[in-house]
Amino acid sequence: MLLEFLYAKIHRATVTDANLNYVGSITVDAAILEKANMSEGQKVDILNINNGERFQTYIIAGERGKKDFCLNGAAARKAQVGDKIIICAYALMSADEAKNFKPSIVKLDDNNNII
């Protein structure tokens, strides 16, 4: 049997933009994606610390080094610039695999620098 477990997390990213007039997704700095072992097109949950919103979308890789976190399309209604968010990705694993698996966790400061 396969169960869904946390695979990777970007913790306390600061939303830098919200673009309602864009096909949905979240744009994330490519360097931060790489560090978190996340990929463009990957399905993620977004958890908004400021307002409690929880929703799913997919990742678009943003410009490396810009430290951008931009909610696009309908997701732009779920957060405001300056909100703190958590981005979670999951993977299917057996219980045995999960016992030895350690998720990638990237913590960010208020300026989206990796701590």
Short mmCIF file of C-alpha atoms in Angstrom, two decimals:
data_model
loop_
_atom_site.label_atom_id
_atom_site.label_comp_id
_atom_site.label_asym_id
_atom_site.label_seq_id
_atom_site.Cartn_x
_atom_site.Cartn_y
_atom_site.Cartn_z
CA MET A 1 0.00 0.00 0.00
CA LEU A 2 1.20 3.51 -0.79
CA LEU A 3 0.51 6.43 1.53
CA GLU A 4 1.01 10.14 0.90
CA PHE A 5 3.81 11.76 2.93
CA LEU A 6 5.44 15.18 3.03
CA TYR A 7 8.18 15.25 0.38
CA ALA A 8 9.34 18.88 0.56
CA LYS A 9 8.40 22.17 2.19
CA ILE A 10 9.28 25.84 1.74
CA HIS A 11 8.52 27.44 5.11
CA ARG A 12 7.46 31.08 5.69
CA ALA A 13 7.98 32.47 2.19
CA THR A 14 6.82 36.06 1.80
CA VAL A 15 4.42 36.67 -1.09
CA THR A 16 6.02 39.25 -3.40
CA ASP A 17 3.25 39.58 -6.00
CA ALA A 18 -0.29 38.46 -6.81
CA ASN A 19 -1.23 38.49 -10.51
CA LEU A 20 -4.93 37.84 -11.04
CA ASN A 21 -4.67 38.15 -14.84
CA TYR A 22 -2.50 35.09 -15.36
CA VAL A 23 -3.30 31.42 -15.85
CA GLY A 24 -3.16 29.90 -12.33
CA SER A 25 -0.09 28.74 -10.44
CA ILE A 26 2.62 29.99 -8.10
CA THR A 27 5.88 31.39 -9.44
CA VAL A 28 8.84 30.50 -7.21
CA ASP A 29 12.51 31.51 -7.53
CA ALA A 30 14.27 28.65 -9.37
CA ALA A 31 17.17 28.57 -6.88
CA ILE A 32 14.80 28.08 -3.94
CA LEU A 33 12.92 25.37 -5.86
CA GLU A 34 16.18 23.55 -6.48
CA LYS A 35 17.18 23.74 -2.81
CA ALA A 36 13.75 22.34 -1.81
CA ASN A 37 13.91 19.53 -4.39
CA MET A 38 10.72 20.81 -6.02
CA SER A 39 10.08 21.03 -9.76
CA GLU A 40 8.23 23.19 -12.24
CA GLY A 41 4.76 21.78 -12.86
CA GLN A 42 4.67 19.96 -9.53
CA LYS A 43 1.39 20.01 -7.61
CA VAL A 44 1.67 21.76 -4.24
CA ASP A 45 -0.47 22.85 -1.33
CA ILE A 46 -0.20 26.50 -0.32
CA LEU A 47 -0.93 27.33 3.33
CA ASN A 48 -1.40 31.02 4.10
CA ILE A 49 -0.22 31.76 7.62
CA ASN A 50 -1.87 35.21 7.66
CA ASN A 51 -5.44 34.24 6.79
CA GLY A 52 -5.65 30.45 7.11
CA GLU A 53 -6.37 29.82 3.41
CA ARG A 54 -5.28 26.40 2.12
CA PHE A 55 -5.34 25.61 -1.60
CA GLN A 56 -3.64 23.59 -4.31
CA THR A 57 -1.86 24.78 -7.44
CA TYR A 58 1.26 23.97 -9.44
CA ILE A 59 4.71 25.51 -9.62
CA ILE A 60 6.19 27.74 -12.30
CA ALA A 61 9.95 28.33 -11.97
CA GLY A 62 10.75 32.02 -11.62
CA GLU A 63 13.93 33.92 -12.29
CA ARG A 64 16.85 32.55 -10.28
CA GLY A 65 17.96 34.86 -7.48
CA LYS A 66 14.94 37.23 -7.54
CA LYS A 67 13.39 35.57 -4.46
CA ASP A 68 9.93 35.95 -5.98
CA PHE A 69 6.82 34.16 -4.75
CA CYS A 70 3.97 35.25 -6.99
CA LEU A 71 0.46 33.82 -6.80
CA ASN A 72 -1.14 33.76 -10.24
CA GLY A 73 -4.70 33.52 -11.51
CA ALA A 74 -7.36 32.44 -9.02
CA ALA A 75 -4.66 31.81 -6.39
CA ALA A 76 -4.03 35.58 -6.35
CA ARG A 77 -7.34 35.93 -4.46
CA LYS A 78 -6.01 33.71 -1.64
CA ALA A 79 -3.11 35.90 -0.47
CA GLN A 80 -1.83 39.46 -0.44
CA VAL A 81 1.66 40.79 -1.02
CA GLY A 82 3.50 40.46 2.29
CA ASP A 83 1.57 37.38 3.49
CA LYS A 84 3.61 34.47 4.81
CA ILE A 85 2.98 31.13 3.13
CA ILE A 86 4.10 27.52 3.41
CA ILE A 87 4.46 25.48 0.22
CA CYS A 88 4.14 21.70 0.67
CA ALA A 89 4.74 18.90 -1.82
CA TYR A 90 3.89 15.26 -1.18
CA ALA A 91 5.00 11.86 -2.51
CA LEU A 92 3.52 8.39 -2.44
CA MET A 93 5.61 5.94 -0.41
CA SER A 94 5.24 2.66 1.34
CA ALA A 95 5.27 2.79 5.14
CA ASP A 96 8.75 1.19 5.05
CA GLU A 97 10.09 3.83 2.65
CA ALA A 98 8.64 6.61 4.77
CA LYS A 99 10.44 5.38 7.92
CA ASN A 100 13.83 6.35 6.44
CA PHE A 101 12.75 9.28 4.28
CA LYS A 102 13.61 12.83 5.33
CA PRO A 103 11.69 15.60 3.55
CA SER A 104 13.53 18.63 2.17
CA ILE A 105 12.65 21.63 4.31
CA VAL A 106 13.77 25.12 3.30
CA LYS A 107 13.20 27.90 5.83
CA LEU A 108 13.18 31.51 4.67
CA ASP A 109 13.62 34.84 6.43
CA ASP A 110 11.41 37.89 5.86
CA ASN A 111 13.29 38.74 2.63
CA ASN A 112 13.01 35.19 1.22
CA ASN A 113 16.65 34.40 1.93
CA ILE A 114 17.36 30.79 2.85
CA ILE A 115 18.14 30.51 6.55
#
